[in-house]
Amino acid sequence: MNADLFGHDSLPARELLAPGVVLLRGFALADEAALARALAEIMLQAPLRHMVTPGGFTMSVAMTNCGDLGWVSDRHGYRYDAIDPDSGRPWPALPELLRTLAVTAATEAGFAGFRPDACLLNCYRPGARMTLHQDRNERDFEQPIVSVSLGLPATFLLGGMTRGERSARVPLQHGDVLVWGGPARLRFHGVLALKPGRHPLFGEQRINLTFRCAD
Ligand code: MD6
Ligand code: FE
């Protein structure tokens, strides 16, 4: 076994899960402390909130955004907006550290030329989950999505092109980065209810960052 390709848990550092879905295990670990500081600052400027779906349900995942555009949901639908509806101000800027991490991960996964202009922060407390969905509010589906997992582990559901298809279960750990694009860009996906636990740096939660090119 090659120690450079395989981590201590013997799983490959880079794995093609499906065409267009690349898991980069531990890719964000080196930046964990700086990421924690950057995220705390963003959440001070734009606090986490539970958005409401167009159908009137309050989401169990708490969210906020940074970047030129932020993803928002309310009774009118899903959209990207330059203004935080809770404050009436622009979203916090995308920190260079986050942009570099996302662009480097995309390139590493075979998606050179990623231009992230939006970063959605998802915060899961125990019991919170994300039902199966497609990400289709972005303008250009040629651009990938880069997803960074921090804190408690979770089970990601990798579905097919239709909602009814069986999903694969992908365990995601602190520091893992999932790059999602090309033929996979419109696949259904979700996250199972978070199990209780405590992470040394992030506490009793999982934070997921999804970097997108929305505009
Ligand atoms: C999450 N992720 O991991 C939710 N979307 O908490 C997503 O919804 C997602 O990981 C598009 C591409 C990658 C993702
Ligand atoms: Fe998604």
Tab-separated table of C-alpha atoms and ligand atoms in Angstrom:
chain	number	residue	atom	x	y	z
A	1	MET	CA	0.000	0.000	0.000
A	2	ASN	CA	1.215	3.487	-0.813
A	3	ALA	CA	1.314	5.721	2.254
A	4	ASP	CA	0.897	8.840	0.099
A	5	LEU	CA	-2.309	7.630	-1.494
A	6	PHE	CA	-3.903	6.006	1.538
A	7	GLY	CA	-4.541	7.635	4.906
A	8	HIS	CA	-4.373	6.026	8.331
A	9	ASP	CA	-7.810	4.497	7.873
A	10	SER	CA	-6.714	2.783	4.628
A	11	LEU	CA	-9.293	4.518	2.470
A	12	PRO	CA	-7.984	6.193	-0.686
A	13	ALA	CA	-7.304	9.936	-0.392
A	14	ARG	CA	-9.094	10.441	-3.702
A	15	GLU	CA	-11.985	8.278	-4.855
A	16	LEU	CA	-14.248	8.462	-7.888
A	17	LEU	CA	-17.663	7.586	-6.388
A	18	ALA	CA	-19.558	7.915	-9.678
A	19	PRO	CA	-18.877	9.702	-12.971
A	20	GLY	CA	-18.409	13.356	-11.959
A	21	VAL	CA	-18.377	12.678	-8.186
A	22	VAL	CA	-14.927	12.782	-6.588
A	23	LEU	CA	-14.323	12.389	-2.841
A	24	LEU	CA	-11.101	14.014	-1.597
A	25	ARG	CA	-10.690	12.559	1.893
A	26	GLY	CA	-9.172	14.907	4.444
A	27	PHE	CA	-8.485	17.583	1.825
A	28	ALA	CA	-9.569	20.434	4.173
A	29	LEU	CA	-7.862	19.095	7.321
A	30	ALA	CA	-4.752	21.252	7.048
A	31	ASP	CA	-6.955	24.374	7.092
A	32	GLU	CA	-9.297	23.308	9.924
A	33	ALA	CA	-8.303	25.968	12.460
A	34	ALA	CA	-8.320	28.827	9.942
A	35	LEU	CA	-11.643	27.564	8.574
A	36	ALA	CA	-13.161	27.532	12.076
A	37	ARG	CA	-12.085	31.163	12.610
A	38	ALA	CA	-13.365	32.298	9.186
A	39	LEU	CA	-16.729	30.588	9.692
A	40	ALA	CA	-17.210	32.076	13.174
A	41	GLU	CA	-16.647	35.554	11.702
A	42	ILE	CA	-19.158	34.931	8.880
A	43	MET	CA	-21.791	33.712	11.362
A	44	LEU	CA	-21.354	36.899	13.412
A	45	GLN	CA	-22.071	39.039	10.336
A	46	ALA	CA	-24.838	36.815	8.961
A	47	PRO	CA	-26.223	34.586	11.744
A	48	LEU	CA	-27.453	31.059	11.026
A	49	ARG	CA	-31.199	30.822	10.513
A	50	HIS	CA	-33.777	28.127	9.750
A	51	MET	CA	-35.259	28.973	6.366
A	52	VAL	CA	-38.785	28.060	5.302
A	53	THR	CA	-39.454	25.995	2.179
A	54	PRO	CA	-41.941	27.141	-0.473
A	55	GLY	CA	-44.235	24.436	0.925
A	56	GLY	CA	-44.185	26.068	4.361
A	57	PHE	CA	-41.861	23.680	6.220
A	58	THR	CA	-39.070	25.033	8.436
A	59	MET	CA	-35.783	23.352	7.514
A	60	SER	CA	-34.000	21.386	10.275
A	61	VAL	CA	-30.624	22.549	8.932
A	62	ALA	CA	-29.649	26.121	9.911
A	63	MET	CA	-28.093	28.142	7.076
A	64	THR	CA	-26.240	31.268	6.137
A	65	ASN	CA	-24.057	32.343	3.194
A	66	CYS	CA	-20.962	34.208	2.159
A	67	GLY	CA	-19.912	35.426	-1.274
A	68	ASP	CA	-21.472	37.702	-3.880
A	69	LEU	CA	-24.651	35.635	-3.830
A	70	GLY	CA	-26.444	33.630	-1.158
A	71	TRP	CA	-28.978	30.818	-1.502
A	72	VAL	CA	-32.291	31.661	0.131
A	73	SER	CA	-35.600	29.869	0.534
A	74	ASP	CA	-38.930	31.346	1.575
A	75	ARG	CA	-42.645	30.965	0.771
A	76	HIS	CA	-41.973	32.393	-2.717
A	77	GLY	CA	-39.383	29.746	-3.676
A	78	TYR	CA	-35.637	29.116	-3.840
A	79	ARG	CA	-33.284	31.710	-5.316
A	80	TYR	CA	-29.884	33.350	-5.105
A	81	ASP	CA	-29.823	36.880	-3.718
A	82	ALA	CA	-26.984	39.384	-3.183
A	83	ILE	CA	-28.756	40.657	-0.048
A	84	ASP	CA	-29.267	38.796	3.238
A	85	PRO	CA	-33.036	39.093	3.776
A	86	ASP	CA	-32.585	39.042	7.577
A	87	SER	CA	-30.270	42.071	7.684
A	88	GLY	CA	-30.938	43.852	4.387
A	89	ARG	CA	-27.155	43.945	3.851
A	90	PRO	CA	-24.914	42.073	1.380
A	91	TRP	CA	-23.668	38.654	2.485
A	92	PRO	CA	-20.160	38.601	4.032
A	93	ALA	CA	-17.407	38.390	1.427
A	94	LEU	CA	-16.013	34.981	0.496
A	95	PRO	CA	-12.698	34.730	2.404
A	96	GLU	CA	-9.665	34.062	0.170
A	97	LEU	CA	-8.839	30.932	2.198
A	98	LEU	CA	-12.241	29.454	1.333
A	99	ARG	CA	-12.033	30.423	-2.325
A	100	THR	CA	-8.564	28.900	-2.655
A	101	LEU	CA	-9.674	25.685	-0.942
A	102	ALA	CA	-12.668	25.336	-3.291
A	103	VAL	CA	-10.750	26.114	-6.478
A	104	THR	CA	-7.855	23.814	-5.518
A	105	ALA	CA	-10.247	20.946	-4.715
A	106	ALA	CA	-12.132	21.425	-7.990
A	107	THR	CA	-8.883	21.408	-9.962
A	108	GLU	CA	-7.658	18.323	-8.077
A	109	ALA	CA	-10.905	16.560	-9.045
A	110	GLY	CA	-10.565	17.466	-12.731
A	111	PHE	CA	-12.671	20.652	-12.817
A	112	ALA	CA	-10.176	23.400	-13.634
A	113	GLY	CA	-11.692	26.883	-14.086
A	114	PHE	CA	-14.135	26.807	-11.155
A	115	ARG	CA	-15.433	30.344	-10.408
A	116	PRO	CA	-17.277	30.192	-7.058
A	117	ASP	CA	-19.447	33.254	-6.355
A	118	ALA	CA	-21.627	31.721	-3.631
A	119	CYS	CA	-20.925	29.643	-0.524
A	120	LEU	CA	-23.829	28.147	1.431
A	121	LEU	CA	-23.122	27.188	5.057
A	122	ASN	CA	-25.281	24.352	6.366
A	123	CYS	CA	-25.240	23.698	10.111
A	124	TYR	CA	-26.589	20.356	11.377
A	125	ARG	CA	-27.333	19.699	15.042
A	126	PRO	CA	-28.156	16.099	16.077
A	127	GLY	CA	-31.360	15.023	14.298
A	128	ALA	CA	-31.084	17.582	11.489
A	129	ARG	CA	-31.186	16.165	7.981
A	130	MET	CA	-31.424	17.196	4.343
A	131	THR	CA	-34.042	15.483	2.224
A	132	LEU	CA	-33.246	14.349	-1.317
A	133	HIS	CA	-32.908	17.311	-3.678
A	134	GLN	CA	-31.215	18.516	-6.836
A	135	ASP	CA	-29.145	21.705	-6.974
A	136	ARG	CA	-30.590	23.487	-9.982
A	137	ASN	CA	-30.883	27.177	-9.051
A	138	GLU	CA	-27.475	27.931	-10.568
A	139	ARG	CA	-27.165	29.374	-14.066
A	140	ASP	CA	-24.356	27.224	-15.473
A	141	PHE	CA	-24.451	23.477	-14.848
A	142	GLU	CA	-21.004	23.146	-16.480
A	143	GLN	CA	-19.582	24.560	-13.227
A	144	PRO	CA	-19.183	21.978	-10.433
A	145	ILE	CA	-20.162	22.247	-6.756
A	146	VAL	CA	-17.487	21.791	-4.097
A	147	SER	CA	-18.743	20.514	-0.736
A	148	VAL	CA	-16.627	20.651	2.454
A	149	SER	CA	-17.614	18.671	5.570
A	150	LEU	CA	-16.498	19.829	9.029
A	151	GLY	CA	-17.245	18.604	12.541
A	152	LEU	CA	-19.373	15.531	13.251
A	153	PRO	CA	-19.513	12.762	10.624
A	154	ALA	CA	-22.626	12.264	8.485
A	155	THR	CA	-24.055	9.862	5.934
A	156	PHE	CA	-24.475	11.435	2.507
A	157	LEU	CA	-27.067	9.965	0.146
A	158	LEU	CA	-25.892	9.810	-3.442
A	159	GLY	CA	-28.986	9.316	-5.572
A	160	GLY	CA	-29.628	9.079	-9.289
A	161	MET	CA	-31.097	11.381	-11.917
A	162	THR	CA	-34.631	10.656	-10.715
A	163	ARG	CA	-35.960	10.947	-7.152
A	164	GLY	CA	-37.107	7.331	-7.074
A	165	GLU	CA	-33.730	5.722	-7.766
A	166	ARG	CA	-31.962	3.938	-4.936
A	167	SER	CA	-29.314	6.064	-3.174
A	168	ALA	CA	-25.800	4.992	-2.241
A	169	ARG	CA	-24.693	5.838	1.312
A	170	VAL	CA	-21.409	7.719	1.536
A	171	PRO	CA	-19.869	8.344	4.986
A	172	LEU	CA	-18.422	11.880	5.171
A	173	GLN	CA	-15.861	12.769	7.839
A	174	HIS	CA	-14.408	16.010	9.167
A	175	GLY	CA	-12.161	17.490	6.462
A	176	ASP	CA	-13.605	15.532	3.535
A	177	VAL	CA	-14.275	17.420	0.306
A	178	LEU	CA	-16.764	16.184	-2.269
A	179	VAL	CA	-16.578	17.577	-5.793
A	180	TRP	CA	-19.729	17.222	-7.805
A	181	GLY	CA	-20.026	18.094	-11.470
A	182	GLY	CA	-20.246	17.081	-15.114
A	183	PRO	CA	-22.604	14.107	-15.595
A	184	ALA	CA	-23.428	14.103	-11.834
A	185	ARG	CA	-24.337	17.795	-11.557
A	186	LEU	CA	-28.108	17.166	-11.400
A	187	ARG	CA	-28.127	13.947	-9.394
A	188	PHE	CA	-30.440	13.791	-6.394
A	189	HIS	CA	-28.687	13.784	-3.009
A	190	GLY	CA	-29.339	14.315	0.687
A	191	VAL	CA	-27.981	13.794	4.201
A	192	LEU	CA	-29.323	11.355	6.840
A	193	ALA	CA	-30.248	12.674	10.303
A	194	LEU	CA	-27.086	13.658	12.203
A	195	LYS	CA	-26.136	11.361	15.061
A	196	PRO	CA	-25.258	12.968	18.421
A	197	GLY	CA	-21.596	13.429	19.254
A	198	ARG	CA	-18.948	16.021	19.980
A	199	HIS	CA	-16.150	17.074	17.670
A	200	PRO	CA	-13.002	18.511	19.330
A	201	LEU	CA	-12.974	21.672	17.205
A	202	PHE	CA	-16.601	22.119	16.054
A	203	GLY	CA	-18.523	20.717	19.026
A	204	GLU	CA	-21.959	19.080	18.730
A	205	GLN	CA	-22.578	19.915	15.099
A	206	ARG	CA	-21.673	19.315	11.485
A	207	ILE	CA	-20.978	22.245	9.220
A	208	ASN	CA	-21.089	21.768	5.471
A	209	LEU	CA	-19.922	24.380	2.988
A	210	THR	CA	-21.093	24.192	-0.606
A	211	PHE	CA	-19.310	26.425	-3.071
A	212	ARG	CA	-21.178	27.197	-6.247
A	213	CYS	CA	-21.022	29.349	-9.306
A	214	ALA	CA	-24.580	30.693	-9.173
A	215	ASP	CA	-24.415	33.513	-11.729
B	1	MD6	C1	-24.515	18.521	2.923
B	1	MD6	N1	-24.793	18.913	0.596
B	1	MD6	O1	-23.552	17.786	2.675
B	1	MD6	C2	-25.451	18.929	1.842
B	1	MD6	N2	-25.223	19.712	-2.842
B	1	MD6	O2	-24.781	18.909	4.043
B	1	MD6	C3	-25.430	19.204	-0.551
B	1	MD6	O3	-26.609	19.456	-0.601
B	1	MD6	C4	-24.645	19.178	-1.782
B	1	MD6	O4	-22.771	18.105	-0.800
B	1	MD6	C5	-24.586	19.701	-4.011
B	1	MD6	C6	-23.336	19.185	-4.151
B	1	MD6	C7	-22.701	18.642	-3.079
B	1	MD6	C8	-23.363	18.632	-1.859
B	2	FE	FE	-27.295	19.972	-2.593
